[in-house]
Amino acid sequence: MNAIWLFMKRNYKIILIVLAISAALWSFMPKKEKADPEKEALLMELLTYVIKNGHYAPSEINNEFSAKVYKEYIKAIDPNKRFLLQTDIDELNQYEFLIDDFILARRFDLFDKSYQILQKRMKESQAIYKEILSQPFDFNVKEEINTDFDKMPFAKDEAALKERWRKQLKLNVLSNIEDKIKLQEGQDVEEESFEEPNEEIKITEKKTVKKEPVEKKSMQELEKEARESTLKSLNEYFEAIEEISRTEWLSIYINSILEQFDPHTSYFAPEDKEKFDVSMSGSMEGIGAQLRKKNDYTEITEIIPGGPAWKGKELENGDVIMKVAQGNEEPVDIAGMRLENVVKMIKGKKNTEVRLTVKKVDGTIKVISIMRDKFELEETYAKSVIIDTKDGKYGMIQLPKFYIDFETKDNRNAFTDVAKEIEYLKQQNVKGIIMDLRNNGGGSLQTVVDMVGLFIEQGPVVQVKSQKGARNVLFDKDQKVQWDGPLVVLINNYSASASEIFAAAIQDYNRGLILGSKHSFGKGTVQNMFDLNSLLKLDNVDLGAIKFTSQKFYRVNGGSTQLKGVESDIVLPDRFSHIDTGERDRENAMPWDKIEKANYKPLANNFKKVIENSNKRVLNNSQFRLIDENAQWISQRKDENVFSLNYDDFTKKSKEIEEKAKKFKALKDYKNSLKFTSLPYEEALFANDSILKRKRDRWHEGLNNDVYVEEAVNVLQEITSKK
């Protein structure tokens, strides 16, 4: 397979979903259906056959494997431990070491029993929350809640479960009240102003708007409204729960099995396979974000270049969506809501507004308004800029992904586009080039091999190893070097797959320097999507598909990019500096290992002094120091799970967090001294394309706030001076 998947996630909980697909698809709601033992047995047989014969390193299916599946499955069906009782767990424990036997016998005893129990408990929970929310909460009581659900035991009885629900609901209502009080007081807020030059594209600008205070209400009125809002959200949540089909629940069980092989192996039920195909099609309309389920809420995993969220600059990777509102309507708490239903609420028609209440990475809460619109696929393509300094011109090429013609409509691909941009930059006599691969999740394997060839003479670029141990070395066979001058590659924690192959090859050949996060994502595996129906041609039977890890990538020096990623030559502090991110933070991730190195010859460049000087600059740079301080604060706060349910204590703590966060707002005010200009061929287009000009101006504005680009230029200047 000639594609490197963008760190594919678990199908049932954290599959990446682009908020840009048709209303018809997302309005699909599966129906209840009866069990089909023969079909389910056949499905399990085919899955085990594919894994055994196709997976890169299939685990042995034994008692240890069974225990891991059991633990993952229980966590998947009740992650916050608000449905199952300890007595239920005691009853299910009999299956803990039998799942391996069930797999071989094509039986579903654990699933059948747990499905029956869970359906019963969920119905009982509806009565619990309705009773609790029928009465006002007393926020004068000194009590607290611990939301570390992983370490929390299951409720010992119904009384304990009811108490757990009471505290969770009280926290939800308390948070809702705080939001309403802030709205009553009125604030200066940033809102988007939209200008629509034509039917396809809207350009956004920010302006500060004075919010007029709304009618002030008593604490009792606010509490009542907050309870009613919470009740409405839960009613909608349980309505969605009742619509979940047995097949979807079965997918959770099956994926709990498949995840034990590695995090990127998963089962796609027929309807999920269809959604996946649409999400990869490139036909995009929505807010432009990718999501995954995170506990009760939904996390932003990627902002799609060119989409409304990207234009707004307010949503970021790691933001957690807590509430969704349609325009000026009341926000809906999405706690516990299915990912599909969250997507359904966020997506919508062009020119309609959605308001997201998000918890930022630093713990602050913010309401972000986004006007839904069409994606600009142009922003997924390579683009370049001239950087003017007192010492001369430098160039930067930003590449969002390693795209190829089968992903686009006009046969564009990243290799040829980057080659063209290099030629344009050479015509401007740039002294050095920055390849910006930050947030680049990967793409075509052949494209990255060809692209490395733009910067080196012919030679091996990457090694690929299959299940049977056969090693295949992929070469750049073109002796031509498109750019032989100073080169810097910018990466971050979200640079994955093909990006890591590119950075690793540049590093192994000693061709340039890698700047950025401590390490890249660390996904050194490739997945195949296999249609199970191709094994058996059955009429009126759709078994779905399986995505499984089939190969592993290795650097030309023999080391894997798996788990470790590519470590930067010059580490620049970022907000995740003190938190493990990427593949190493995934359970069951495949290990790092090493194979025989390829036959290649590194260049004789000596970057030692350049690296030393850069490290000194970074250490003395106030912006980088503030970024690192922010990262330490984020690390300290990430494990804060205890919240007061006393109103005074809760609001006091909230104000302390907001006050601390004010210090880090200065990070967004940073301005470097660089001047960014478009290439002459683009300048010529601006006369007839004002939209393109606005887009480039917006990009350049962002680059003026970018301390990482500034240091990359400093490094290029030093490399140039030593030539």
XYZ file of C-alpha atoms in Angstrom:
723
model
C 0.000 0.000 0.000
C 1.458 3.385 -1.036
C -0.122 5.598 1.608
C 0.856 6.411 5.166
C -2.273 6.905 7.213
C -2.638 9.949 9.443
C -2.398 8.325 12.876
C -5.713 6.488 12.565
C -7.639 6.236 15.800
C -9.930 3.725 17.417
C -13.110 3.285 15.459
C -15.619 3.314 18.277
C -14.231 5.989 20.544
C -11.589 8.131 18.916
C -11.861 7.679 15.166
C -10.979 10.964 13.490
C -14.031 12.532 11.862
C -13.924 15.545 9.574
C -16.787 17.923 10.250
C -17.369 18.481 6.589
C -19.627 15.803 5.271
C -23.101 15.713 3.898
C -26.168 16.177 6.036
C -27.684 13.065 4.539
C -24.928 10.891 5.930
C -24.885 12.315 9.423
C -28.648 12.317 9.724
C -28.455 8.538 9.432
C -29.641 6.925 12.648
C -29.198 3.168 12.981
C -32.211 1.055 13.860
C -32.512 -1.629 16.524
C -31.981 -5.081 15.159
C -31.992 -8.636 16.418
C -28.898 -10.704 16.989
C -27.690 -12.772 14.046
C -25.445 -15.452 15.628
C -24.369 -16.960 12.309
C -23.366 -13.611 10.823
C -21.542 -12.571 14.010
C -19.651 -15.882 14.120
C -18.674 -15.461 10.478
C -17.517 -11.902 11.153
C -15.262 -13.023 14.007
C -13.832 -15.823 11.869
C -12.936 -13.430 9.050
C -11.421 -10.860 11.406
C -9.167 -13.405 13.080
C -8.160 -14.775 9.679
C -7.125 -11.335 8.394
C -5.245 -10.489 11.597
C -3.403 -13.800 11.642
C -2.347 -13.560 8.012
C -1.976 -9.817 7.515
C -1.052 -8.038 10.752
C 2.572 -7.028 11.124
C 2.967 -8.610 14.573
C -0.198 -10.430 15.724
C -0.334 -10.988 19.481
C -0.862 -14.454 20.861
C -4.500 -14.908 21.819
C -4.271 -16.314 25.353
C -5.415 -15.575 28.916
C -3.209 -12.489 29.187
C -4.679 -11.183 25.928
C -8.166 -11.966 27.237
C -7.612 -9.983 30.444
C -6.490 -6.916 28.447
C -9.551 -7.134 26.200
C -11.828 -7.429 29.230
C -10.332 -4.372 30.932
C -10.555 -2.281 27.758
C -14.112 -3.375 26.983
C -15.481 -2.562 30.442
C -13.788 0.838 30.269
C -15.253 1.420 26.802
C -18.889 0.724 27.694
C -18.851 2.641 30.993
C -15.796 4.952 31.074
C -17.130 7.210 33.832
C -18.562 4.365 35.908
C -22.022 5.835 36.135
C -24.037 2.863 34.878
C -22.633 -0.471 36.078
C -22.603 -1.540 39.715
C -19.882 -3.566 41.393
C -22.300 -6.499 41.482
C -22.536 -6.303 37.686
C -18.746 -6.359 37.425
C -18.613 -9.324 39.780
C -20.995 -11.165 37.462
C -18.986 -10.255 34.339
C -15.635 -11.141 35.930
C -16.279 -14.809 35.170
C -15.482 -14.025 31.522
C -12.199 -12.177 32.134
C -9.951 -15.078 31.091
C -12.355 -16.740 28.664
C -12.434 -14.198 25.833
C -9.568 -15.952 24.033
C -11.614 -19.153 24.068
C -14.698 -17.287 22.868
C -12.723 -15.811 19.947
C -11.555 -19.228 18.804
C -15.054 -20.700 19.264
C -16.734 -17.692 17.558
C -18.850 -17.068 20.660
C -19.984 -13.770 22.183
C -20.896 -14.726 25.750
C -19.327 -11.635 27.375
C -20.856 -9.272 24.862
C -24.330 -10.821 25.123
C -24.326 -10.687 28.928
C -22.864 -7.193 29.207
C -25.229 -5.852 26.534
C -28.206 -7.154 28.526
C -26.952 -5.667 31.812
C -25.969 -2.319 30.314
C -29.318 -1.774 28.624
C -31.037 -2.374 31.968
C -28.733 -0.049 33.923
C -29.068 2.750 31.399
C -32.826 2.711 31.698
C -32.515 2.854 35.495
C -30.120 5.807 35.216
C -32.760 7.857 33.445
C -34.976 7.681 36.512
C -32.012 8.645 38.720
C -31.032 11.841 36.917
C -34.626 12.960 36.461
C -35.275 12.614 40.191
C -32.079 14.463 41.141
C -32.697 17.342 38.731
C -36.249 17.808 39.958
C -34.956 19.484 43.139
C -32.690 22.544 43.621
C -29.045 22.029 44.594
C -27.592 23.577 47.735
C -24.298 25.196 46.762
C -23.550 26.336 50.320
C -22.616 22.802 51.358
C -18.886 22.132 51.610
C -18.333 19.085 49.431
C -16.265 18.107 46.407
C -16.110 15.647 43.526
C -13.186 13.659 42.153
C -13.425 13.132 38.390
C -10.524 10.698 38.089
C -12.816 7.941 36.859
C -10.005 5.500 36.067
C -9.016 5.233 39.725
C -12.590 5.334 40.983
C -14.207 1.992 41.952
C -17.606 1.013 40.610
C -20.520 1.981 42.866
C -21.132 -0.746 45.434
C -24.921 -0.394 45.300
C -27.736 1.722 43.862
C -27.507 4.289 46.679
C -23.805 4.868 45.966
C -24.502 5.150 42.234
C -27.230 7.708 42.870
C -24.824 9.758 44.988
C -22.272 9.651 42.199
C -24.870 10.943 39.741
C -25.876 13.669 42.193
C -22.348 15.056 42.432
C -21.727 14.895 38.692
C -24.986 16.685 37.963
C -24.290 19.273 40.633
C -20.923 20.044 39.031
C -22.587 20.434 35.621
C -25.216 22.800 36.984
C -22.645 24.802 38.955
C -20.523 25.301 35.846
C -23.613 26.340 33.902
C -24.546 28.914 36.544
C -21.074 30.441 36.419
C -21.388 30.878 32.639
C -24.765 32.555 33.018
C -23.480 34.974 35.662
C -20.592 36.020 33.409
C -23.067 36.668 30.628
C -25.194 38.790 32.972
C -22.231 40.969 33.846
C -21.356 41.674 30.208
C -17.838 41.519 28.815
C -15.669 42.861 26.035
C -15.376 39.919 23.692
C -13.843 39.194 20.319
C -16.282 38.274 17.595
C -15.902 37.446 13.923
C -16.941 39.959 11.290
C -17.680 38.283 7.973
C -17.239 39.731 4.508
C -18.416 37.705 1.521
C -16.675 38.746 -1.725
C -18.209 35.863 -3.641
C -20.292 32.720 -3.232
C -17.380 30.410 -2.512
C -15.201 32.145 0.057
C -15.698 34.397 3.052
C -12.872 36.327 4.655
C -13.119 36.908 8.400
C -11.816 39.729 10.533
C -11.920 40.121 14.302
C -13.286 43.116 16.106
C -13.927 43.822 19.746
C -17.598 44.068 20.591
C -18.997 45.391 23.847
C -21.494 42.886 25.180
C -24.451 44.565 26.785
C -25.351 43.006 30.135
C -28.433 40.854 29.939
C -31.295 41.024 32.393
C -29.998 40.072 35.814
C -31.670 37.117 37.492
C -31.561 35.783 41.003
C -29.396 32.844 41.993
C -32.532 30.739 42.339
C -33.633 31.575 38.799
C -30.206 30.840 37.370
C -30.008 27.550 39.246
C -33.402 26.497 37.932
C -32.440 27.386 34.346
C -29.154 25.500 34.676
C -30.944 22.387 35.958
C -33.439 22.551 33.117
C -30.629 22.887 30.586
C -28.818 19.898 32.075
C -32.025 17.872 32.058
C -32.603 18.694 28.407
C -29.085 17.639 27.477
C -29.401 14.333 29.299
C -32.785 13.612 27.769
C -31.276 14.114 24.326
C -28.297 11.956 25.267
C -30.461 9.056 26.350
C -32.657 9.405 23.296
C -29.518 8.897 21.234
C -28.469 5.967 23.429
C -31.741 4.212 22.727
C -31.083 4.507 18.986
C -27.686 2.797 19.135
C -27.956 -0.494 17.299
C -26.717 -3.836 18.542
C -24.205 -3.776 15.669
C -22.679 -0.570 17.033
C -22.404 -2.017 20.525
C -20.868 -5.130 19.008
C -18.321 -2.919 17.233
C -17.201 -1.656 20.640
C -16.585 -5.225 21.786
C -14.793 -6.221 18.586
C -12.581 -3.139 18.687
C -11.670 -3.857 22.288
C -10.225 -7.077 20.894
C -8.529 -5.551 17.863
C -6.944 -2.714 19.847
C -4.853 -5.230 21.725
C -2.861 -5.826 18.541
C -2.024 -2.116 18.198
C -3.851 1.266 18.460
C -4.352 1.619 14.713
C -6.080 -1.708 14.073
C -9.869 -1.485 14.165
C -13.122 -2.793 12.771
C -15.466 -0.688 10.655
C -19.097 -1.780 10.657
C -20.774 -1.166 7.259
C -22.134 2.268 8.196
C -18.818 3.287 9.794
C -16.893 2.229 6.686
C -19.164 4.482 4.638
C -18.537 7.413 6.990
C -14.806 6.817 6.828
C -14.851 6.788 3.020
C -16.726 10.090 2.952
C -14.388 11.675 5.523
C -11.415 10.823 3.298
C -13.035 11.964 0.063
C -11.963 15.611 0.170
C -15.485 16.980 -0.301
C -15.612 19.228 2.716
C -18.101 21.615 4.216
C -18.499 22.467 7.886
C -16.291 24.123 10.518
C -13.153 22.235 9.521
C -12.006 20.225 12.504
C -11.277 16.631 13.371
C -12.571 15.196 16.627
C -12.190 12.290 18.953
C -14.128 11.189 22.017
C -12.388 12.085 25.265
C -14.147 10.752 28.366
C -17.542 12.473 28.468
C -16.593 15.225 26.050
C -15.137 15.705 22.561
C -11.569 16.802 21.834
C -10.224 18.741 18.852
C -7.416 16.700 17.294
C -6.763 18.757 14.185
C -7.777 22.051 12.625
C -8.155 21.610 8.869
C -6.284 24.304 6.890
C -8.659 26.558 4.993
C -11.746 25.788 7.085
C -13.688 28.285 9.226
C -12.082 27.074 12.479
C -8.645 27.562 10.947
C -9.546 31.067 9.808
C -10.866 32.005 13.223
C -7.573 31.089 14.944
C -9.351 30.390 18.227
C -9.857 26.618 18.233
C -6.663 24.639 18.830
C -5.539 21.023 18.976
C -6.329 19.710 22.451
C -9.338 21.958 23.066
C -12.223 20.027 24.626
C -15.752 20.875 23.488
C -18.178 20.977 26.423
C -21.273 22.669 24.990
C -22.708 23.424 21.559
C -25.176 26.188 20.721
C -26.902 27.014 17.459
C -26.472 30.760 16.978
C -28.056 32.559 19.931
C -29.881 29.491 21.199
C -29.235 27.957 24.618
C -25.981 25.919 24.711
C -26.449 22.156 24.975
C -24.158 20.259 27.340
C -22.655 17.390 25.314
C -21.400 15.398 28.306
C -21.664 11.722 27.440
C -23.082 12.384 23.997
C -22.036 10.125 21.131
C -19.428 11.505 18.788
C -21.783 11.172 15.833
C -24.398 13.281 17.590
C -21.858 15.932 18.553
C -20.830 16.096 14.901
C -24.455 16.377 13.880
C -24.899 19.380 16.200
C -21.732 21.135 15.048
C -22.157 20.652 11.327
C -24.755 22.664 9.464
C -25.559 24.768 6.465
C -23.205 27.374 5.081
C -23.608 30.851 6.618
C -25.088 29.520 9.872
C -23.448 30.102 13.239
C -22.383 27.553 15.848
C -21.075 28.526 19.285
C -18.735 26.099 21.027
C -17.987 26.249 24.740
C -14.492 24.789 24.983
C -12.040 24.021 27.742
C -8.632 25.205 26.577
C -5.466 23.221 27.200
C -4.614 25.575 30.082
C -7.960 24.887 31.765
C -9.718 28.149 30.930
C -13.241 28.101 29.498
C -14.037 30.056 26.343
C -17.044 30.452 24.056
C -15.975 30.431 20.391
C -18.277 31.512 17.601
C -17.761 29.984 14.154
C -19.666 30.647 10.953
C -20.041 27.410 9.014
C -18.668 27.531 5.486
C -17.103 25.573 2.677
C -13.514 24.412 3.001
C -10.835 25.926 0.852
C -8.948 22.926 -0.449
C -6.328 25.326 -1.795
C -5.077 25.745 1.746
C -4.103 22.063 1.891
C -1.569 22.611 -0.889
C 2.071 23.656 -0.596
C 2.695 27.390 -0.488
C 5.784 29.487 0.003
C 6.816 32.921 1.224
C 9.860 35.163 0.983
C 11.359 36.256 4.308
C 13.240 39.538 4.076
C 15.970 40.180 6.638
C 18.844 42.649 6.878
C 21.161 39.833 5.799
C 19.203 38.902 2.696
C 16.244 36.806 1.610
C 15.177 33.395 2.874
C 12.282 31.208 1.811
C 9.760 29.026 3.602
C 7.534 26.308 2.161
C 4.551 25.248 4.236
C 3.266 21.747 3.483
C 0.066 20.672 5.303
C 0.223 17.063 4.021
C 1.950 14.829 1.487
C -0.926 14.830 -0.976
C -0.982 13.034 -4.301
C -3.276 13.043 -7.332
C -5.713 10.403 -6.051
C -6.580 12.770 -3.188
C -7.191 15.843 -5.345
C -9.337 16.753 -8.318
C -6.753 18.384 -10.551
C -3.857 15.913 -10.366
C -1.793 18.155 -8.147
C 0.654 16.434 -5.821
C 2.976 17.612 -3.104
C 6.186 16.557 -4.839
C 5.658 18.561 -8.030
C 4.184 21.519 -6.141
C 7.141 21.741 -3.745
C 9.559 21.405 -6.672
C 7.856 24.401 -8.328
C 7.975 26.455 -5.127
C 11.698 25.743 -4.783
C 12.278 27.043 -8.304
C 10.250 30.183 -7.558
C 12.323 30.779 -4.408
C 15.599 30.176 -6.243
C 14.597 32.868 -8.733
C 14.449 35.273 -5.776
C 17.999 34.303 -4.755
C 17.009 33.072 -1.307
C 19.934 32.025 0.877
C 18.152 29.218 2.690
C 14.827 27.368 2.865
C 12.584 26.315 5.747
C 10.340 23.278 5.191
C 7.419 23.743 7.582
C 5.942 20.323 8.413
C 4.231 21.310 11.648
C 0.861 19.562 12.042
C 1.519 17.595 8.834
C -0.004 14.191 9.535
C 1.398 12.363 6.531
C 0.092 11.132 3.219
C 1.624 9.373 0.234
C 4.738 7.257 0.759
C 5.956 7.647 -2.816
C 5.502 11.405 -2.570
C 7.757 11.712 0.478
C 10.413 9.521 -1.157
C 10.383 11.742 -4.239
C 10.401 14.900 -2.141
C 13.467 13.914 -0.142
C 15.105 13.519 -3.533
C 14.706 17.252 -4.126
C 17.311 17.859 -1.402
C 19.752 14.930 -1.753
C 21.507 13.073 -4.523
C 20.150 9.626 -5.314
C 20.062 7.150 -2.437
C 17.844 5.266 0.003
C 15.131 7.300 1.738
C 13.164 4.874 3.904
C 12.991 1.174 4.680
C 9.768 -0.822 4.928
C 9.420 -4.158 6.688
C 6.452 -6.531 6.376
C 5.065 -9.243 8.651
C 7.281 -11.907 7.130
C 10.373 -9.835 7.851
C 11.207 -8.908 4.281
C 13.008 -5.552 4.101
C 12.283 -3.227 1.190
C 14.444 -0.138 0.701
C 12.791 2.728 -1.174
C 15.191 4.890 -3.183
C 15.367 8.312 -4.722
C 16.806 7.380 -8.104
C 17.105 10.896 -9.519
C 20.627 12.335 -9.296
C 19.326 15.888 -9.630
C 19.303 18.035 -6.487
C 16.687 20.782 -6.658
C 18.001 22.649 -3.607
C 21.512 22.168 -2.217
C 21.573 25.263 0.014
C 20.946 25.635 3.766
C 17.863 23.738 4.945
C 15.826 23.725 8.140
C 12.817 21.465 8.807
C 10.201 22.630 11.325
C 8.239 19.870 13.130
C 6.009 19.532 16.175
C 4.229 16.821 18.153
C 1.640 16.444 15.394
C 4.096 15.881 12.552
C 3.469 12.223 11.739
C 4.135 9.368 9.307
C 5.387 10.835 6.008
C 6.540 13.987 7.821
C 8.668 11.835 10.088
C 10.149 9.953 7.142
C 11.117 13.266 5.516
C 12.625 14.724 8.702
C 14.449 11.477 9.519
C 16.007 11.265 6.051
C 17.186 14.895 6.168
C 18.637 14.234 9.628
C 20.298 10.915 8.735
C 21.920 12.402 5.638
C 23.055 15.356 7.774
C 21.482 17.466 5.039
C 19.860 20.053 7.322
C 18.655 20.685 10.854
C 15.382 19.619 12.472
C 13.806 22.278 14.729
C 10.714 22.062 16.900
C 9.144 19.904 19.589
C 11.223 17.374 21.499
C 9.999 14.755 19.074
C 7.480 14.185 16.315
C 4.349 12.037 16.752
C 6.026 8.648 16.483
C 3.799 6.716 14.082
C 6.066 4.390 12.179
C 3.445 1.957 10.896
C 1.237 1.649 7.825
C -2.337 0.392 7.769
C -4.319 -1.402 5.086
C -8.081 -1.045 4.794
C -9.490 -4.453 3.852
C -13.074 -5.056 2.736
C -14.260 -8.220 4.486
C -16.896 -8.760 1.812
C -14.136 -9.494 -0.687
C -13.433 -12.791 1.092
C -16.980 -14.050 0.701
C -19.373 -13.003 -2.035
C -22.685 -13.131 -0.183
C -25.888 -11.479 -1.342
C -27.518 -8.986 1.043
C -24.768 -9.409 3.641
C -22.364 -6.547 4.407
C -19.685 -7.418 6.943
C -17.846 -4.096 6.892
C -14.067 -3.709 6.814
C -10.968 -4.005 8.955
C -8.070 -1.584 9.092
C -4.940 -3.361 10.263
C -1.257 -2.570 10.646
C 0.637 -4.405 7.931
C 4.089 -2.793 7.786
C 6.619 -0.832 9.784
C 8.856 2.010 8.609
C 12.528 2.404 9.409
C 15.004 5.188 8.876
C 17.948 4.651 6.597
C 20.098 4.477 9.755
C 18.077 1.402 10.772
C 16.084 2.966 13.613
C 12.293 2.941 13.591
C 10.239 6.122 13.600
C 7.700 4.157 15.672
C 7.083 5.393 19.224
C 10.166 7.624 19.477
C 9.419 9.715 16.417
C 12.153 12.031 15.157
C 13.984 13.945 17.873
C 14.727 17.541 16.985
C 18.334 18.689 16.624
C 17.256 21.954 18.233
C 14.403 21.631 20.730
C 12.079 24.630 20.933
C 9.701 24.828 23.933
C 6.003 24.413 23.195
C 2.882 24.009 25.317
C 3.280 20.200 25.299
C 6.953 20.224 26.352
C 6.210 18.642 29.729
C 3.479 16.228 28.627
C 3.906 12.955 26.779
C 2.069 13.201 23.469
C 1.835 11.155 20.317
C 2.249 7.424 19.850
C 4.107 6.944 23.133
C 0.943 8.020 24.932
C -1.100 5.237 23.297
C -1.831 1.898 24.946
C -0.603 -1.165 23.058
C 1.586 0.922 20.790
C 4.056 -1.196 18.866
C 7.615 -0.972 20.217
C 10.618 0.848 18.837
C 13.202 -1.409 17.289
C 16.055 -1.351 14.865
C 17.053 -3.169 11.690
C 20.091 -3.184 9.464
C 20.938 0.262 8.181
C 20.714 1.033 4.486
C 23.750 1.808 2.353
C 23.879 5.605 2.424
C 26.512 8.288 2.873
C 25.843 11.284 5.173
C 27.072 14.694 4.103
C 30.028 16.294 5.857
C 28.092 19.275 7.251
C 29.121 20.354 10.743
C 26.179 21.914 12.577
C 27.582 21.648 16.108
C 28.270 25.372 16.625
C 24.971 26.357 14.974
C 23.086 24.111 17.407
C 24.992 25.484 20.409
C 24.254 29.089 19.454
C 20.592 28.356 18.841
C 20.257 26.688 22.238
C 21.732 29.785 23.867
C 19.305 32.081 22.023
C 16.333 29.948 22.989
C 17.416 29.901 26.630
C 17.638 33.716 26.704
C 14.499 34.390 24.661
C 11.697 35.759 26.884
C 8.994 34.411 24.553
C 10.374 30.876 24.727
C 10.721 31.180 28.506
C 7.076 32.203 28.781
C 6.059 29.308 26.490
C 7.952 26.884 28.717
C 6.392 28.371 31.859
C 2.981 27.934 30.261
C 3.867 24.317 29.407
C 4.868 23.629 33.024
C 1.602 25.127 34.245
C -0.373 22.980 31.824
C 1.512 19.913 33.019
C 0.783 20.747 36.651
C -2.910 21.249 35.980
C -3.564 18.249 33.736
C -4.049 15.918 36.696
C -6.273 18.247 38.714
C -9.403 16.146 39.142
C -10.933 17.404 42.389
C -13.546 20.177 42.160
C -15.401 21.942 44.917
C -19.198 21.859 44.741
C -19.457 24.878 47.010
C -20.301 27.947 44.959
C -17.876 30.330 46.673
C -14.980 27.888 46.566
C -15.719 26.889 42.961
C -15.833 30.463 41.652
C -12.776 31.439 43.688
C -10.751 28.642 42.121
C -12.097 29.541 38.680
C -11.008 33.168 39.098
C -7.551 32.068 40.246
C -7.148 30.022 37.071
C -8.354 32.893 34.888
C -5.988 35.303 36.631
C -3.031 32.969 36.093
C -4.028 32.453 32.462
C -3.898 36.219 31.826
C -0.116 36.083 32.041
C 0.034 33.703 29.106
C -2.208 35.790 26.869
C 0.946 37.735 26.057
C 2.047 34.734 24.012
C -0.419 35.731 21.294
C 0.827 39.322 21.259
C 4.357 38.412 20.215
C 5.718 40.073 17.069
C 8.963 39.203 15.325
C 10.950 41.623 13.179
C 10.725 39.608 9.969
C 9.060 40.806 6.778
C 7.029 38.291 4.780
C 6.143 38.832 1.118
C 4.505 36.709 -1.531
C 6.345 35.440 -4.570
C 6.116 37.578 -7.741
C 3.906 35.044 -9.541
C 1.375 35.315 -6.705
C 1.669 39.085 -6.574
C 0.621 39.130 -10.234
C -2.466 37.080 -9.373
C -3.603 39.484 -6.640
C -4.841 42.072 -9.159
C -7.616 39.713 -10.240
C -7.873 37.619 -7.090
C -8.433 39.707 -3.975
C -9.352 36.586 -2.018
C -5.935 35.038 -2.575
C -4.313 38.283 -1.451
C -6.375 38.341 1.749
C -5.485 34.723 2.402
C -1.794 35.372 2.004
C -1.953 38.550 4.105
C -3.637 36.511 6.828
C -0.916 33.872 6.612
C 1.847 36.468 6.768
C 0.179 38.078 9.768
C 0.325 34.756 11.569
C 3.981 34.282 10.639
C 4.754 37.658 12.221
C 3.522 36.166 15.512
C 5.596 32.997 15.060
C 8.691 32.786 17.242
C 9.517 29.336 15.825
C 9.899 30.686 12.288
C 12.024 33.493 13.679
C 14.471 31.042 15.254
C 14.483 28.925 12.090
C 15.611 32.019 10.169
C 18.310 32.677 12.784
C 19.600 29.144 12.255
C 19.583 29.534 8.460
C 21.533 32.777 8.796
C 24.220 31.036 10.838
C 24.462 28.125 8.420
C 24.762 30.609 5.543
C 27.488 32.612 7.276
C 29.595 29.467 7.652
C 29.356 28.555 3.969
